[in-house]
mmCIF file of C-alpha atoms in Angstrom:
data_model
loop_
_atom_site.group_PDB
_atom_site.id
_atom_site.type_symbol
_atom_site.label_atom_id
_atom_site.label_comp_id
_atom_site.label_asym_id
_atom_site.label_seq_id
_atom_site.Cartn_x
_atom_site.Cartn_y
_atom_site.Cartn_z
ATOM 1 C CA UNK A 1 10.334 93.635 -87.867
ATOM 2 C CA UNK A 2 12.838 95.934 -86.280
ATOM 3 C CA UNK A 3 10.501 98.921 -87.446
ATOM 4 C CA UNK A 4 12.413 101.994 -87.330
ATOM 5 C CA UNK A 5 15.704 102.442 -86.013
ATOM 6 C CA UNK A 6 18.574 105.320 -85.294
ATOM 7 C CA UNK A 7 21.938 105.254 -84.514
ATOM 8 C CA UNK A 8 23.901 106.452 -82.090
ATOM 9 C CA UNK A 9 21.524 106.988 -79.295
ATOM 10 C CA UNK A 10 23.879 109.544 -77.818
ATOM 11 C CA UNK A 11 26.570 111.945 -79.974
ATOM 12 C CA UNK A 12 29.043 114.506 -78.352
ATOM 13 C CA UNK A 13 29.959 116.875 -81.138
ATOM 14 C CA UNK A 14 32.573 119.743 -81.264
ATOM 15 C CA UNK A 15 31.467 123.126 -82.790
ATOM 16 C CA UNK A 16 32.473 122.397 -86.476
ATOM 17 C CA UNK A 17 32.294 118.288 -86.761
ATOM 18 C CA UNK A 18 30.429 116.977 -89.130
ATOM 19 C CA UNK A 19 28.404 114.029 -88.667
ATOM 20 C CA UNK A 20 25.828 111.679 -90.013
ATOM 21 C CA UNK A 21 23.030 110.476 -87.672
ATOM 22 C CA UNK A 22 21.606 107.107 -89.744
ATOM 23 C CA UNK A 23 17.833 106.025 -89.838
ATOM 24 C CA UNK A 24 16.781 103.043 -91.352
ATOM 25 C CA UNK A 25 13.363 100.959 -91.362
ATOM 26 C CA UNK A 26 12.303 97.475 -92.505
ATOM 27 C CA UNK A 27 8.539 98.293 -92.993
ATOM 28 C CA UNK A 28 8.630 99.070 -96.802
ATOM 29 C CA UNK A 29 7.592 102.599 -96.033
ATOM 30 C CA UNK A 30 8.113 105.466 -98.718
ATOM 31 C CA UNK A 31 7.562 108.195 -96.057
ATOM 32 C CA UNK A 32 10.262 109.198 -93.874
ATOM 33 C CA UNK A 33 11.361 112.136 -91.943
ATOM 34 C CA UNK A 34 13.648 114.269 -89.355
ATOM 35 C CA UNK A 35 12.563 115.809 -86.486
ATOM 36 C CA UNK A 36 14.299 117.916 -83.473
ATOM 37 C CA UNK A 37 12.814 118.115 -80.066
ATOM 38 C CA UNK A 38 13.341 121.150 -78.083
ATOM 39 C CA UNK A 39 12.115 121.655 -74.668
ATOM 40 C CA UNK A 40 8.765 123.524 -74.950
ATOM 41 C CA UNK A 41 9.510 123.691 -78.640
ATOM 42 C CA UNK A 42 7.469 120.620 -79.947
ATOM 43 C CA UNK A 43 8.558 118.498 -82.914
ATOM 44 C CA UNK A 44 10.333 120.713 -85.846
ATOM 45 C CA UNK A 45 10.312 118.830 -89.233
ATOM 46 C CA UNK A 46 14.038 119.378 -90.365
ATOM 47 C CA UNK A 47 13.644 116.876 -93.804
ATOM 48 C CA UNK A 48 11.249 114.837 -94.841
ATOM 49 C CA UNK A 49 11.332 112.056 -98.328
ATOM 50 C CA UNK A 50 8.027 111.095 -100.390
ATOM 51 C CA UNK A 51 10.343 107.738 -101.609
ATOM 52 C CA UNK A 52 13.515 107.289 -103.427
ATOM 53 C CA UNK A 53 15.213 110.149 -104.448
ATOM 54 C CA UNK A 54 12.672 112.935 -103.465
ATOM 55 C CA UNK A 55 13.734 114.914 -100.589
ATOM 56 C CA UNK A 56 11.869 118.359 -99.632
ATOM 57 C CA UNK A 57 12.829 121.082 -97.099
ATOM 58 C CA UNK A 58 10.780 120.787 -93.633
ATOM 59 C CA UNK A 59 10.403 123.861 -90.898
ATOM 60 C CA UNK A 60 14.316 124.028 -90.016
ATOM 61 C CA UNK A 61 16.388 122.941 -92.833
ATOM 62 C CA UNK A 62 19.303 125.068 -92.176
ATOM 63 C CA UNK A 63 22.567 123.519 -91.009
ATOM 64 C CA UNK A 64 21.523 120.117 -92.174
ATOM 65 C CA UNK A 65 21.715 117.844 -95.483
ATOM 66 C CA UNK A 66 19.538 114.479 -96.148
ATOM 67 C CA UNK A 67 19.743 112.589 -99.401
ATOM 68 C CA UNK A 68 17.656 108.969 -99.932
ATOM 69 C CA UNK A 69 18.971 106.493 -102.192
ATOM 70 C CA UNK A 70 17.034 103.438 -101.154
ATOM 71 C CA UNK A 71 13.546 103.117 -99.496
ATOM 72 C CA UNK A 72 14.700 101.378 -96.477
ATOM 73 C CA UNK A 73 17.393 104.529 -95.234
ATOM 74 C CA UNK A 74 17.414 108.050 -95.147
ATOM 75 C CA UNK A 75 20.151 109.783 -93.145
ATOM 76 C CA UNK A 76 20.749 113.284 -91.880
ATOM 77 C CA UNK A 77 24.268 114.803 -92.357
ATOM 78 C CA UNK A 78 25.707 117.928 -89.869
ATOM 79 C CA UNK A 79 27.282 119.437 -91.943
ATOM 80 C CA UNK A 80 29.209 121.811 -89.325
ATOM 81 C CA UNK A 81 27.397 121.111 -85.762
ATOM 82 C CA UNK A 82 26.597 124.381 -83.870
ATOM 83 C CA UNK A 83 25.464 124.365 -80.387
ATOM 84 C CA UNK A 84 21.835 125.566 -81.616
ATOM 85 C CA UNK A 85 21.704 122.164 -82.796
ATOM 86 C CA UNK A 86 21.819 120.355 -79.307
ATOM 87 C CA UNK A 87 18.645 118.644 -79.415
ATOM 88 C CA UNK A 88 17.042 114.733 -79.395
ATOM 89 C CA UNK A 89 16.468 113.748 -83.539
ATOM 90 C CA UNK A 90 13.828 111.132 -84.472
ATOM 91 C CA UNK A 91 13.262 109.619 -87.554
ATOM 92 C CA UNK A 92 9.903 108.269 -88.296
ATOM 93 C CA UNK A 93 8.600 106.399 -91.347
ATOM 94 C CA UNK A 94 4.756 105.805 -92.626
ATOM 95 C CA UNK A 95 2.936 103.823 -95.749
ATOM 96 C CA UNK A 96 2.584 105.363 -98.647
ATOM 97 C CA UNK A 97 3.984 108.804 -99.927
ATOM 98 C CA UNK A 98 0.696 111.166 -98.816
ATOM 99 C CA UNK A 99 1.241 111.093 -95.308
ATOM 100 C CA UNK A 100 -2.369 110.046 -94.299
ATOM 101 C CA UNK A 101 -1.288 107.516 -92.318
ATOM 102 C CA UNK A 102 -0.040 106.667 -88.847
ATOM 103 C CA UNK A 103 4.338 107.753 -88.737
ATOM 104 C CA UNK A 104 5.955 105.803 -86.638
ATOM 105 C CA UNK A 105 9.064 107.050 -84.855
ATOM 106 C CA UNK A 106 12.892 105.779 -84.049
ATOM 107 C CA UNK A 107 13.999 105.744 -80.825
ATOM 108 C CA UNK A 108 15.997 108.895 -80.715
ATOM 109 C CA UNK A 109 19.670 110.106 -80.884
ATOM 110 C CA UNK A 110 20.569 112.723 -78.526
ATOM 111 C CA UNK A 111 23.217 115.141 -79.615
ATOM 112 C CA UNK A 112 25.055 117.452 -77.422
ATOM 113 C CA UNK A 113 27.108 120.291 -79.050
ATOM 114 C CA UNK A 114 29.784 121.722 -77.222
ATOM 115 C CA UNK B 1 3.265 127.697 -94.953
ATOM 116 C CA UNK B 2 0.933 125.383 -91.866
ATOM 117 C CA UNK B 3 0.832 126.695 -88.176
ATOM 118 C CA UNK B 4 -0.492 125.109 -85.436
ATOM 119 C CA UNK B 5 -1.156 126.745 -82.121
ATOM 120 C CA UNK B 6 -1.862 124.659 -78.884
ATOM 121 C CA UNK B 7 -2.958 124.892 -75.658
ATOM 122 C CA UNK B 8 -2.788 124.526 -72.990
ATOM 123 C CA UNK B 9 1.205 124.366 -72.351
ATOM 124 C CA UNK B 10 0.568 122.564 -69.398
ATOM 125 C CA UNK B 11 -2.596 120.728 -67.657
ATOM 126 C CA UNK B 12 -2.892 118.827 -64.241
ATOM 127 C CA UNK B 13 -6.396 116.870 -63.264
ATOM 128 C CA UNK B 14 -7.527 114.740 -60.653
ATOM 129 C CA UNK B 15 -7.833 111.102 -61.569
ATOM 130 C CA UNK B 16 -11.361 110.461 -63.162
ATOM 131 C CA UNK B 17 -11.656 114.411 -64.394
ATOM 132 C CA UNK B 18 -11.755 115.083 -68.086
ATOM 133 C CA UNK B 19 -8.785 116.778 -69.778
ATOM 134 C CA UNK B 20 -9.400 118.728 -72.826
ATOM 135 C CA UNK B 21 -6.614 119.906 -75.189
ATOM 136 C CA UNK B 22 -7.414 122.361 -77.955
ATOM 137 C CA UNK B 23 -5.306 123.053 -81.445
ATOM 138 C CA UNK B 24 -6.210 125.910 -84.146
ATOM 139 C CA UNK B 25 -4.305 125.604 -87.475
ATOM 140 C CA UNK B 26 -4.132 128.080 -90.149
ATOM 141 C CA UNK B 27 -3.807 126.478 -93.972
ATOM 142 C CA UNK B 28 -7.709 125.586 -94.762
ATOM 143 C CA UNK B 29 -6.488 123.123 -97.015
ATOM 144 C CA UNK B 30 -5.513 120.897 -94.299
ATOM 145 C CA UNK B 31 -7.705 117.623 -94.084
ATOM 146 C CA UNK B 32 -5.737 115.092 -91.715
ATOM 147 C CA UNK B 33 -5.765 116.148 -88.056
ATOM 148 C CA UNK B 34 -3.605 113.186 -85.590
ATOM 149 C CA UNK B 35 -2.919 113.080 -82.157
ATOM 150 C CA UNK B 36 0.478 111.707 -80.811
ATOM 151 C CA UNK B 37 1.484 110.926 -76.794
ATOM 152 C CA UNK B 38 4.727 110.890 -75.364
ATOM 153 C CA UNK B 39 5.897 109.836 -72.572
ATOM 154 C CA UNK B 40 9.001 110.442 -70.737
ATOM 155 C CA UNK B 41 11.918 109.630 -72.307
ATOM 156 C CA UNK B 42 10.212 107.205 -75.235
ATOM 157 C CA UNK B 43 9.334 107.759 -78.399
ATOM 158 C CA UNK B 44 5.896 109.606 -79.777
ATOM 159 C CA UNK B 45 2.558 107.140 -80.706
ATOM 160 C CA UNK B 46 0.324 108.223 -82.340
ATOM 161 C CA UNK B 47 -2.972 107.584 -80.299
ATOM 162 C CA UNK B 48 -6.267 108.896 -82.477
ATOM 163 C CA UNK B 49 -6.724 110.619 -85.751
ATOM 164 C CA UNK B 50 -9.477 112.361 -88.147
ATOM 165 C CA UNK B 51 -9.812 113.551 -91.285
ATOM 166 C CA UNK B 52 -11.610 116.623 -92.724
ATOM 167 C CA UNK B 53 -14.226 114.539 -93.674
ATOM 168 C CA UNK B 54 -16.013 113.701 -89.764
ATOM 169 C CA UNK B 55 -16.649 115.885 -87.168
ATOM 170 C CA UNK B 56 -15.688 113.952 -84.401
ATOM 171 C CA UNK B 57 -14.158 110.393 -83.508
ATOM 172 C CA UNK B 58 -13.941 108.580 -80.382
ATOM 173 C CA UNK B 59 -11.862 105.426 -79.186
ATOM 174 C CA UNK B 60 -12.363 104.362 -75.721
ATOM 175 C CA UNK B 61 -11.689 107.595 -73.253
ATOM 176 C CA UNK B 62 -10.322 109.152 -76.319
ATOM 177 C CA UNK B 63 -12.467 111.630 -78.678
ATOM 178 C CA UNK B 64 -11.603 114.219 -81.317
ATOM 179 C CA UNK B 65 -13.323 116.973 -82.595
ATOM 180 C CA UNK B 66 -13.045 118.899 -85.673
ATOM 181 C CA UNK B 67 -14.489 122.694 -86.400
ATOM 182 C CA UNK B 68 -13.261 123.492 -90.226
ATOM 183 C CA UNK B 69 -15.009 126.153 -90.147
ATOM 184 C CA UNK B 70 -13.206 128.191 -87.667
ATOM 185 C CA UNK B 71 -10.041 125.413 -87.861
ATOM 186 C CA UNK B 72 -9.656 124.388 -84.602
ATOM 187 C CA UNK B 73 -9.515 120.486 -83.495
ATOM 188 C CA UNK B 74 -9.470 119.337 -79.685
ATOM 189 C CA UNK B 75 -8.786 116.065 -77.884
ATOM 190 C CA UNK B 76 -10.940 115.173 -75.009
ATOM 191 C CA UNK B 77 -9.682 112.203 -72.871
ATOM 192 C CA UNK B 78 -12.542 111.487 -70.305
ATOM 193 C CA UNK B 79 -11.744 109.803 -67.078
ATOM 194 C CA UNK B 80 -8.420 110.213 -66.658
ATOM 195 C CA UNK B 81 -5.605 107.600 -65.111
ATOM 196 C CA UNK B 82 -2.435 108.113 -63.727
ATOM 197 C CA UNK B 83 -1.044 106.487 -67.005
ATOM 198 C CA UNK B 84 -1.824 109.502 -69.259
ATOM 199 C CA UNK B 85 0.153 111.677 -67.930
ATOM 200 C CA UNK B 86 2.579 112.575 -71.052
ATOM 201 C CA UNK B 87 3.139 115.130 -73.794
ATOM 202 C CA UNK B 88 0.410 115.284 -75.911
ATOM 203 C CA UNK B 89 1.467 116.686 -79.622
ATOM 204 C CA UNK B 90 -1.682 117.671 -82.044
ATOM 205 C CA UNK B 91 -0.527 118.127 -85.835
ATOM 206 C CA UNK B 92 -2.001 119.274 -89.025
ATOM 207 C CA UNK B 93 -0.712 118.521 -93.016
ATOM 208 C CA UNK B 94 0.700 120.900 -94.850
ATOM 209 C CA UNK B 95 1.862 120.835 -98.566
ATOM 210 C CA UNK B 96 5.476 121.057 -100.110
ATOM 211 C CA UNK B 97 7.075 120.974 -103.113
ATOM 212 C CA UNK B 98 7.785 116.910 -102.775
ATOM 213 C CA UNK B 99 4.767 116.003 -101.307
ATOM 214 C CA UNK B 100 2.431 116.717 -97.878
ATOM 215 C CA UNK B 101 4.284 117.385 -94.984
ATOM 216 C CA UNK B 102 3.256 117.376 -91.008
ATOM 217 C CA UNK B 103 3.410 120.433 -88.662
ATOM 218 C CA UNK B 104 3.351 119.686 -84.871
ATOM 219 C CA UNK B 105 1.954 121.927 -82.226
ATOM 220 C CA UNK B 106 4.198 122.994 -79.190
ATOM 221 C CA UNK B 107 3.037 120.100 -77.397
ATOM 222 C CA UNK B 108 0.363 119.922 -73.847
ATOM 223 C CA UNK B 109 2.290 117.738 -70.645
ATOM 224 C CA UNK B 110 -0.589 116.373 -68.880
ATOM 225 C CA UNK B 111 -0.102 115.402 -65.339
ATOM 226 C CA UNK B 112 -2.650 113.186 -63.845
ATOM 227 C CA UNK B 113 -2.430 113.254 -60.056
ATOM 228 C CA UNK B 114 -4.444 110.212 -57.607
#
């Protein structure tokens, strides 16, 4: 198993691109989510998806879209980057749809917005 | 909506002290309580967990404890090695509209020195 991975590991945006960063895992996993990490600011849910087709609003939602049409992907669109949204993204993904369970995180993509 | 509140910011030991990390969270519905490490430049694990159901759980050098009552939760690691220096992120569940959600604290860098 791959588990879960991101791509790109590194982004340079403009102020104004759009982009999509892509998550996908091979686990079987309903659960997934976004995260940004800011220094000293801990892990901020941006999205997160209870399977298929459900999508909710995390702690920062603003600036950023998700959508999930199969289990095994859910992506996170920029809709117009901003340089508040330099930051390292991870994805994670966990069993079930209740979230009592381990998540277990991508690797990272680290955007830089100029 | 869930807040978590952790500290210390930063902690430094001596190899073989104890290093205690404490977390207070605010929604009393909350019943899943996990424990994730970081370390430079990887990804988060997630190293211990407990639910609202025990008061305390250990694993090696690594215990948690649980008040409900006055909602705090702290993670003890007891003699401390070199290899534990790393972020340490505590978290607490909180419910959405889809489905349950997790809220990170601000994160603890441990450094152990030898």
């Amino acid at each position: 198993n791959a588990g879960v991975t991101q791509t790109p590991k590194f982004q340079v945006l403009k102020t104004g691109q759009s982009m999509t960063l892509q998550c996908a895992q091979d686990m079987n996993h309903e659960y997934m989510s976004w995260y940004r990490q800011d220094p000293g600011m801990g892990l901020r849910l941006i999205h997160y998806s209870v399977g298929a087709g459900i999508t909710d609003q995390g702690e920062v939602p603003n600036g950023y879209n998700v959508s999930r049409s199969t289990t095994e992907d859910f992506p996170l669109r920029l809709l117009s980057a901003a340089p508040s949204q330099t930051s390292v993204y991870f994805c994670a993904s966990s069993y079930g749809d209740s979230l009592l369970n381990e998540q277990y995180f991508g690797p990272g993509t680290r955007l830089t917005v100029t | 909506g869930e807040n978590v509140e952790q500290h210390p910011s930063t902690l430094s030991v001596q190899e073989g002290d104890s290093a205690v990390i404490k977390c207070t969270y605010s929604d009393s519905a909350s019943n899943y309580f996990p424990w994730y490490k970081q370390e430079l430049g990887k990804r988060p694990q997630l190293i211990i967990d407990i639910r609202s159901n025990v008061g305390e759980k250990k694993d090696q050098r690594i215990a948690v404890t649980l008040n409900k009552t006055a909602k705090h939760f702290s993670l003890h690691i007891t003699e401390t090695q070199p290899e534990d220096s790393a972020v340490y992120f505590c978290a607490a569940i909180t419910v959405g509209q889809a489905g349950t959600a997790l809220i990170f604290g601000k994160g603890t860098t441990l450094s152990v020195s030898s």
